[in-house]
Amino acid sequence: MTEPQDFSSFNLDPRIQEAIRAMGYVTPTPIQQKAIPLVLAGLDVMGAAQTGTGKTAGYGLPLLQRILPKANTSASPARHPVRALILAPTRELADQVNENLTEYASRTPLHVGVVFGGVDIKPQTAMLRRGVEVLTATPGRLLDHIEQRAVSLSQVEVVVLDEADRMLDMGFLPDISRILNLIPKNVQSLMFSATFSPEIKKLAKQFLKDPKLVEVARQNATADTITQELYEVGGGSKVPALIEVLRNHGEDGGPMRQVLVFVNAKMTCRRLTRMLEHAGIAADSIHGDKTQDERLKALEGFKAGTSSVLVATDVAARGLDIAELPYVINFDVPFAAEDYVHRIGRTGRAGSKGLAMTLATKDDDRLVDAVEKLTKQKFERRTLEVRPSDRPVSRGGRRYGRDRGETKAYTYTPPKRQAEDPLFDHPYVESGSASWAGSSPKKAEAPRSSLSGFSSRRGESGKHVCSLLGGGFRRG
Ligand code: AMP
């Protein structure tokens, strides 16, 4: 198949073409070049596409084209049944996909909408009752709406499983199966995934009919636009190492701006954010215990530059689209090597350059090996010179900030200590050790979990840490 060089060669409806022109898309990305003709031809597609490749338009544009003949301006909800259903693992991704689809369909009469959990269900119900032809949803909330009979899937023609690997990781398989059993058998099915585990292949076999495989990069490959660096740091030196990097490894040796810092557990997320703030670095966090509103607020502040560092867990960060994010730092090496690919895919998007740094201790060797194996590369082990002033200190009176002669910009003298704070009165302990309540990698966040379940999920040692942190613990 010859690959079209611009969007006009797909013969998309002029209204769709106008919308993508308005969004500034000129040249289709490789995944779009390959996927769009196949989806337009009505074939099932399995797309191996890493984050930031433009996969949303890869399925979104042809999907709109296919249902466009039935678009109408009738006010009757019955004339706007769900014809295209996109399932996404997280609220953020669902929101992002919906935003894109809304733009692509903005010049057509198609109704486009999204439903996800964590927010009031009523406005979503009202929206569904008005009729939505293109519906993006997280599985759990969609099932809630189905149970309430707010929506029917009996007229679905195209179904998309976006970030299917993540949906499986998050335990959504039963929900997905229930949903897919409610849609007609002869639908066109599309599945997109950044990684291809045996489970994903099994899912594809189950739900796709003779799918065409569309691959734009080597399996589990990371984008060439991302420079990857690995720093070996001593056991207790990760926080000072991070502070050093944040302050002095930006452009021209200055502070880094717009840095996404990944951690493995919610508790590390809150704790690290506080430590950075105490070091005079504007930081915010997003993790599974924050409400949707809190997450969006943190994200907006980050995008607007109010905070220069956003500390995030994998699940919470999924689906974030921050244009041209220059830096990603893995404060924790991810427990699952696939997450490394997802994490660093937040930078170097759509051709822009990005820097991904990983801080690793000797204890992380096994995890680093797994990342190297998956991404087919060998990291050069770099070391980092940590200035004494970058070390956060625990007892009152000493400074957190840098102290280099005339440079006092970050100097911070802690206010008189108000109360004993266990976070700062004990040395930093790496995640994964016993005093971190044995935070289990895959259970660090689960779909539809809540903080109230914390101690019960983690047993006695979890209770111990909770009570240690209780009261004096402010949200990051
Ligand atoms: P996605 O991988 O779908 O999340 O897309 C990543 C980013 O690339 C989004 O901000 C899209 O709006 C943008 N994008 C997608 N396709 C194109 C294109 N052909 N030209 C320029 N930007 C694009």
mmCIF file of C-alpha atoms in Angstrom, residues 73-318:
data_model
loop_
_atom_site.group_PDB
_atom_site.id
_atom_site.type_symbol
_atom_site.label_atom_id
_atom_site.label_comp_id
_atom_site.label_asym_id
_atom_site.label_seq_id
_atom_site.Cartn_x
_atom_site.Cartn_y
_atom_site.Cartn_z
ATOM 1 C CA THR A 73 -29.770 17.145 12.944
ATOM 2 C CA SER A 74 -32.892 15.664 14.485
ATOM 3 C CA ALA A 75 -33.613 16.665 18.091
ATOM 4 C CA SER A 76 -34.890 13.168 18.835
ATOM 5 C CA PRO A 77 -32.498 11.168 21.080
ATOM 6 C CA ALA A 78 -33.583 8.010 19.240
ATOM 7 C CA ARG A 79 -31.881 9.365 16.122
ATOM 8 C CA HIS A 80 -28.555 9.616 17.985
ATOM 9 C CA PRO A 81 -27.814 6.148 19.356
ATOM 10 C CA VAL A 82 -24.273 5.130 20.313
ATOM 11 C CA ARG A 83 -22.662 4.058 17.028
ATOM 12 C CA ALA A 84 -18.993 4.286 18.040
ATOM 13 C CA LEU A 85 -17.763 3.254 21.480
ATOM 14 C CA ILE A 86 -14.240 3.940 22.725
ATOM 15 C CA LEU A 87 -13.158 2.280 25.969
ATOM 16 C CA ALA A 88 -10.238 3.827 27.828
ATOM 17 C CA PRO A 89 -8.576 2.854 31.117
ATOM 18 C CA THR A 90 -8.582 6.178 32.941
ATOM 19 C CA ARG A 91 -10.608 9.319 33.310
ATOM 20 C CA GLU A 92 -7.752 11.394 31.981
ATOM 21 C CA LEU A 93 -7.342 9.376 28.811
ATOM 22 C CA ALA A 94 -11.105 9.226 28.255
ATOM 23 C CA ASP A 95 -11.306 12.986 28.663
ATOM 24 C CA GLN A 96 -8.403 13.522 26.301
ATOM 25 C CA VAL A 97 -9.800 11.200 23.626
ATOM 26 C CA ASN A 98 -13.191 12.868 23.904
ATOM 27 C CA GLU A 99 -11.616 16.298 23.521
ATOM 28 C CA ASN A 100 -9.917 15.192 20.313
ATOM 29 C CA LEU A 101 -13.015 13.503 18.905
ATOM 30 C CA THR A 102 -15.128 16.547 19.753
ATOM 31 C CA GLU A 103 -12.735 18.675 17.712
ATOM 32 C CA TYR A 104 -12.618 16.258 14.788
ATOM 33 C CA ALA A 105 -16.442 16.117 14.695
ATOM 34 C CA SER A 106 -17.011 19.792 15.434
ATOM 35 C CA ARG A 107 -18.228 20.595 11.922
ATOM 36 C CA THR A 108 -20.604 17.634 11.736
ATOM 37 C CA PRO A 109 -23.962 17.111 13.491
ATOM 38 C CA LEU A 110 -22.606 14.046 15.337
ATOM 39 C CA HIS A 111 -23.091 14.099 19.112
ATOM 40 C CA VAL A 112 -19.850 13.285 20.942
ATOM 41 C CA GLY A 113 -19.582 12.617 24.689
ATOM 42 C CA VAL A 114 -17.669 10.984 27.500
ATOM 43 C CA VAL A 115 -18.480 9.195 30.759
ATOM 44 C CA PHE A 116 -16.007 8.333 33.505
ATOM 45 C CA GLY A 117 -16.097 7.664 37.229
ATOM 46 C CA GLY A 118 -15.164 9.889 40.130
ATOM 47 C CA VAL A 119 -17.584 12.666 39.171
ATOM 48 C CA ASP A 120 -21.337 13.212 39.539
ATOM 49 C CA ILE A 121 -23.199 10.706 37.384
ATOM 50 C CA LYS A 122 -26.316 12.841 36.822
ATOM 51 C CA PRO A 123 -25.030 15.255 34.156
ATOM 52 C CA GLN A 124 -23.635 12.236 32.287
ATOM 53 C CA THR A 125 -27.006 10.506 32.452
ATOM 54 C CA ALA A 126 -28.712 13.621 31.068
ATOM 55 C CA MET A 127 -26.144 13.809 28.265
ATOM 56 C CA LEU A 128 -26.657 10.127 27.395
ATOM 57 C CA ARG A 129 -30.439 10.578 27.379
ATOM 58 C CA ARG A 130 -30.082 13.363 24.800
ATOM 59 C CA GLY A 131 -28.319 10.863 22.540
ATOM 60 C CA VAL A 132 -24.593 10.395 21.808
ATOM 61 C CA GLU A 133 -23.248 8.763 18.660
ATOM 62 C CA VAL A 134 -19.589 8.779 19.638
ATOM 63 C CA LEU A 135 -19.150 7.721 23.240
ATOM 64 C CA THR A 136 -15.837 7.458 25.071
ATOM 65 C CA ALA A 137 -16.026 5.716 28.433
ATOM 66 C CA THR A 138 -14.124 4.089 31.231
ATOM 67 C CA PRO A 139 -15.484 0.559 31.677
ATOM 68 C CA GLY A 140 -16.766 0.820 35.263
ATOM 69 C CA ARG A 141 -18.805 3.978 34.783
ATOM 70 C CA LEU A 142 -20.193 2.769 31.476
ATOM 71 C CA LEU A 143 -21.515 -0.343 33.223
ATOM 72 C CA ASP A 144 -23.140 1.879 35.863
ATOM 73 C CA HIS A 145 -24.974 3.738 33.086
ATOM 74 C CA ILE A 146 -25.950 0.506 31.384
ATOM 75 C CA GLU A 147 -27.368 -0.816 34.666
ATOM 76 C CA GLN A 148 -29.374 2.383 35.055
ATOM 77 C CA ARG A 149 -30.603 1.966 31.484
ATOM 78 C CA ALA A 150 -29.284 5.401 30.583
ATOM 79 C CA VAL A 151 -27.615 4.018 27.474
ATOM 80 C CA SER A 152 -28.017 1.148 25.032
ATOM 81 C CA LEU A 153 -25.188 -0.379 23.025
ATOM 82 C CA SER A 154 -27.408 -2.277 20.614
ATOM 83 C CA GLN A 155 -26.585 -0.025 17.663
ATOM 84 C CA VAL A 156 -22.823 0.155 18.078
ATOM 85 C CA GLU A 157 -20.988 -0.267 14.771
ATOM 86 C CA VAL A 158 -17.380 0.404 15.780
ATOM 87 C CA VAL A 159 -15.718 -0.365 19.091
ATOM 88 C CA VAL A 160 -12.235 0.723 20.137
ATOM 89 C CA LEU A 161 -10.186 -0.583 23.049
ATOM 90 C CA ASP A 162 -7.654 2.173 23.668
ATOM 91 C CA GLU A 163 -4.571 1.431 25.781
ATOM 92 C CA ALA A 164 -5.769 -2.145 26.061
ATOM 93 C CA ASP A 165 -2.623 -3.228 27.911
ATOM 94 C CA ARG A 166 -3.328 -0.737 30.639
ATOM 95 C CA MET A 167 -6.959 -1.816 30.899
ATOM 96 C CA LEU A 168 -5.809 -5.382 31.494
ATOM 97 C CA ASP A 169 -3.189 -4.221 34.020
ATOM 98 C CA MET A 170 -5.914 -2.418 35.894
ATOM 99 C CA GLY A 171 -8.098 -5.485 36.077
ATOM 100 C CA PHE A 172 -10.776 -4.308 33.658
ATOM 101 C CA LEU A 173 -10.990 -7.542 31.689
ATOM 102 C CA PRO A 174 -14.285 -8.717 33.283
ATOM 103 C CA ASP A 175 -15.867 -5.280 32.752
ATOM 104 C CA ILE A 176 -14.665 -5.190 29.144
ATOM 105 C CA SER A 177 -16.035 -8.667 28.486
ATOM 106 C CA ARG A 178 -19.413 -7.687 29.902
ATOM 107 C CA ILE A 179 -19.537 -4.585 27.744
ATOM 108 C CA LEU A 180 -18.446 -6.361 24.564
ATOM 109 C CA ASN A 181 -21.127 -8.968 25.122
ATOM 110 C CA LEU A 182 -23.721 -6.207 24.955
ATOM 111 C CA ILE A 183 -22.773 -4.936 21.530
ATOM 112 C CA PRO A 184 -23.774 -6.515 18.213
ATOM 113 C CA LYS A 185 -21.580 -9.373 17.034
ATOM 114 C CA ASN A 186 -20.738 -7.930 13.626
ATOM 115 C CA VAL A 187 -19.120 -4.685 14.831
ATOM 116 C CA GLN A 188 -15.799 -3.425 13.571
ATOM 117 C CA SER A 189 -13.278 -3.806 16.410
ATOM 118 C CA LEU A 190 -10.078 -1.854 16.880
ATOM 119 C CA MET A 191 -7.544 -2.358 19.596
ATOM 120 C CA PHE A 192 -4.582 -0.159 20.456
ATOM 121 C CA SER A 193 -1.847 -0.999 22.883
ATOM 122 C CA ALA A 194 1.644 0.308 23.584
ATOM 123 C CA THR A 195 2.911 -3.131 24.475
ATOM 124 C CA PHE A 196 2.007 -6.636 23.314
ATOM 125 C CA SER A 197 1.986 -9.104 26.141
ATOM 126 C CA PRO A 198 0.649 -12.640 25.692
ATOM 127 C CA GLU A 199 -2.532 -11.489 27.518
ATOM 128 C CA ILE A 200 -3.063 -8.732 24.965
ATOM 129 C CA LYS A 201 -2.638 -11.211 22.126
ATOM 130 C CA LYS A 202 -5.205 -13.462 23.791
ATOM 131 C CA LEU A 203 -7.659 -10.570 24.103
ATOM 132 C CA ALA A 204 -7.103 -9.687 20.459
ATOM 133 C CA LYS A 205 -7.762 -13.260 19.399
ATOM 134 C CA GLN A 206 -10.974 -13.262 21.370
ATOM 135 C CA PHE A 207 -12.441 -9.986 20.156
ATOM 136 C CA LEU A 208 -10.931 -9.147 16.772
ATOM 137 C CA LYS A 209 -11.830 -10.848 13.497
ATOM 138 C CA ASP A 210 -8.815 -11.528 11.332
ATOM 139 C CA PRO A 211 -7.202 -8.281 12.470
ATOM 140 C CA LYS A 212 -4.671 -6.323 10.471
ATOM 141 C CA LEU A 213 -1.612 -5.598 12.556
ATOM 142 C CA VAL A 214 -0.411 -2.043 12.383
ATOM 143 C CA GLU A 215 2.957 -1.386 13.902
ATOM 144 C CA VAL A 216 4.768 1.896 13.798
ATOM 145 C CA ALA A 217 7.718 1.142 15.986
ATOM 146 C CA ARG A 218 9.602 -1.858 17.195
ATOM 147 C CA GLN A 219 7.664 -3.652 19.894
ATOM 148 C CA ASN A 220 8.124 -1.936 23.216
ATOM 149 C CA ALA A 221 10.478 0.503 21.561
ATOM 150 C CA THR A 222 10.956 3.968 22.920
ATOM 151 C CA ALA A 223 10.881 6.990 20.609
ATOM 152 C CA ASP A 224 14.162 8.099 19.055
ATOM 153 C CA THR A 225 13.414 11.663 20.080
ATOM 154 C CA ILE A 226 13.892 10.774 23.746
ATOM 155 C CA THR A 227 17.356 10.858 25.315
ATOM 156 C CA GLN A 228 17.475 8.305 28.111
ATOM 157 C CA GLU A 229 19.849 8.557 31.038
ATOM 158 C CA LEU A 230 20.316 6.355 34.072
ATOM 159 C CA TYR A 231 21.925 7.620 37.266
ATOM 160 C CA GLU A 232 23.137 5.305 39.985
ATOM 161 C CA VAL A 233 22.607 6.809 43.406
ATOM 162 C CA GLY A 234 23.287 5.573 46.918
ATOM 163 C CA GLY A 235 20.523 4.039 49.015
ATOM 164 C CA GLY A 236 19.543 7.140 50.993
ATOM 165 C CA SER A 237 20.451 9.705 48.338
ATOM 166 C CA LYS A 238 17.538 9.652 45.968
ATOM 167 C CA VAL A 239 15.822 12.770 47.260
ATOM 168 C CA PRO A 240 18.984 14.936 47.244
ATOM 169 C CA ALA A 241 19.841 13.477 43.835
ATOM 170 C CA LEU A 242 16.436 14.474 42.516
ATOM 171 C CA ILE A 243 16.738 17.952 43.991
ATOM 172 C CA GLU A 244 20.162 18.316 42.400
ATOM 173 C CA VAL A 245 18.811 17.273 39.022
ATOM 174 C CA LEU A 246 15.775 19.543 39.278
ATOM 175 C CA ARG A 247 17.883 22.540 40.223
ATOM 176 C CA ASN A 248 20.896 22.158 38.029
ATOM 177 C CA HIS A 249 20.187 19.939 35.046
ATOM 178 C CA GLY A 250 17.834 22.196 33.122
ATOM 179 C CA GLU A 251 18.874 24.201 30.107
ATOM 180 C CA ASP A 252 22.263 25.911 30.630
ATOM 181 C CA GLY A 253 22.685 24.210 33.998
ATOM 182 C CA GLY A 254 19.690 26.018 35.484
ATOM 183 C CA PRO A 255 16.511 24.636 37.041
ATOM 184 C CA MET A 256 14.374 22.229 35.061
ATOM 185 C CA ARG A 257 10.872 23.385 34.190
ATOM 186 C CA GLN A 258 7.915 21.149 33.332
ATOM 187 C CA VAL A 259 9.178 17.931 34.836
ATOM 188 C CA LEU A 260 7.004 14.889 35.321
ATOM 189 C CA VAL A 261 8.417 12.766 38.149
ATOM 190 C CA PHE A 262 7.191 9.179 38.393
ATOM 191 C CA VAL A 263 6.970 7.196 41.602
ATOM 192 C CA ASN A 264 5.649 3.712 42.268
ATOM 193 C CA ALA A 265 3.265 4.395 45.145
ATOM 194 C CA LYS A 266 0.738 6.997 46.192
ATOM 195 C CA MET A 267 2.411 7.504 49.529
ATOM 196 C CA THR A 268 5.773 8.268 47.890
ATOM 197 C CA CYS A 269 3.900 10.679 45.668
ATOM 198 C CA ARG A 270 2.550 12.721 48.567
ATOM 199 C CA ARG A 271 5.709 12.501 50.578
ATOM 200 C CA LEU A 272 8.073 13.478 47.783
ATOM 201 C CA THR A 273 5.897 16.412 46.758
ATOM 202 C CA ARG A 274 6.118 17.774 50.273
ATOM 203 C CA MET A 275 9.868 17.317 50.379
ATOM 204 C CA LEU A 276 10.278 19.186 47.104
ATOM 205 C CA GLU A 277 8.063 21.999 48.323
ATOM 206 C CA HIS A 278 10.151 22.230 51.477
ATOM 207 C CA ALA A 279 13.214 22.492 49.275
ATOM 208 C CA GLY A 280 11.637 25.513 47.581
ATOM 209 C CA ILE A 281 10.671 23.713 44.380
ATOM 210 C CA ALA A 282 7.126 24.366 43.170
ATOM 211 C CA ALA A 283 5.632 20.884 42.994
ATOM 212 C CA ASP A 284 2.207 19.290 42.854
ATOM 213 C CA SER A 285 1.045 15.713 42.601
ATOM 214 C CA ILE A 286 -1.529 13.527 40.941
ATOM 215 C CA HIS A 287 -2.383 10.110 42.270
ATOM 216 C CA GLY A 288 -5.351 7.824 42.623
ATOM 217 C CA ASP A 289 -6.565 9.272 45.913
ATOM 218 C CA LYS A 290 -7.102 12.703 44.438
ATOM 219 C CA THR A 291 -10.507 13.516 43.026
ATOM 220 C CA GLN A 292 -10.872 14.207 39.344
ATOM 221 C CA ASP A 293 -11.155 17.925 40.099
ATOM 222 C CA GLU A 294 -7.992 17.875 42.188
ATOM 223 C CA ARG A 295 -6.100 16.057 39.465
ATOM 224 C CA LEU A 296 -7.273 18.440 36.760
ATOM 225 C CA LYS A 297 -6.355 21.415 38.954
ATOM 226 C CA ALA A 298 -2.874 20.003 39.540
ATOM 227 C CA LEU A 299 -2.503 19.398 35.819
ATOM 228 C CA GLU A 300 -3.675 22.890 34.914
ATOM 229 C CA GLY A 301 -1.250 24.420 37.423
ATOM 230 C CA PHE A 302 1.527 22.351 35.897
ATOM 231 C CA LYS A 303 0.612 23.338 32.354
ATOM 232 C CA ALA A 304 0.373 26.998 33.371
ATOM 233 C CA GLY A 305 3.784 26.843 35.061
ATOM 234 C CA THR A 306 2.494 27.454 38.621
ATOM 235 C CA SER A 307 4.208 24.227 39.549
ATOM 236 C CA SER A 308 7.320 23.192 37.671
ATOM 237 C CA VAL A 309 7.262 19.610 38.917
ATOM 238 C CA LEU A 310 4.365 17.176 38.833
ATOM 239 C CA VAL A 311 4.873 14.010 40.860
ATOM 240 C CA ALA A 312 2.692 11.190 39.580
ATOM 241 C CA THR A 313 1.886 7.534 39.879
ATOM 242 C CA ASP A 314 1.561 5.485 36.700
ATOM 243 C CA VAL A 315 -2.184 5.095 36.783
ATOM 244 C CA ALA A 316 -2.903 8.751 37.502
ATOM 245 C CA ALA A 317 -0.583 9.935 34.748
ATOM 246 C CA ARG A 318 -2.051 7.672 32.122
#
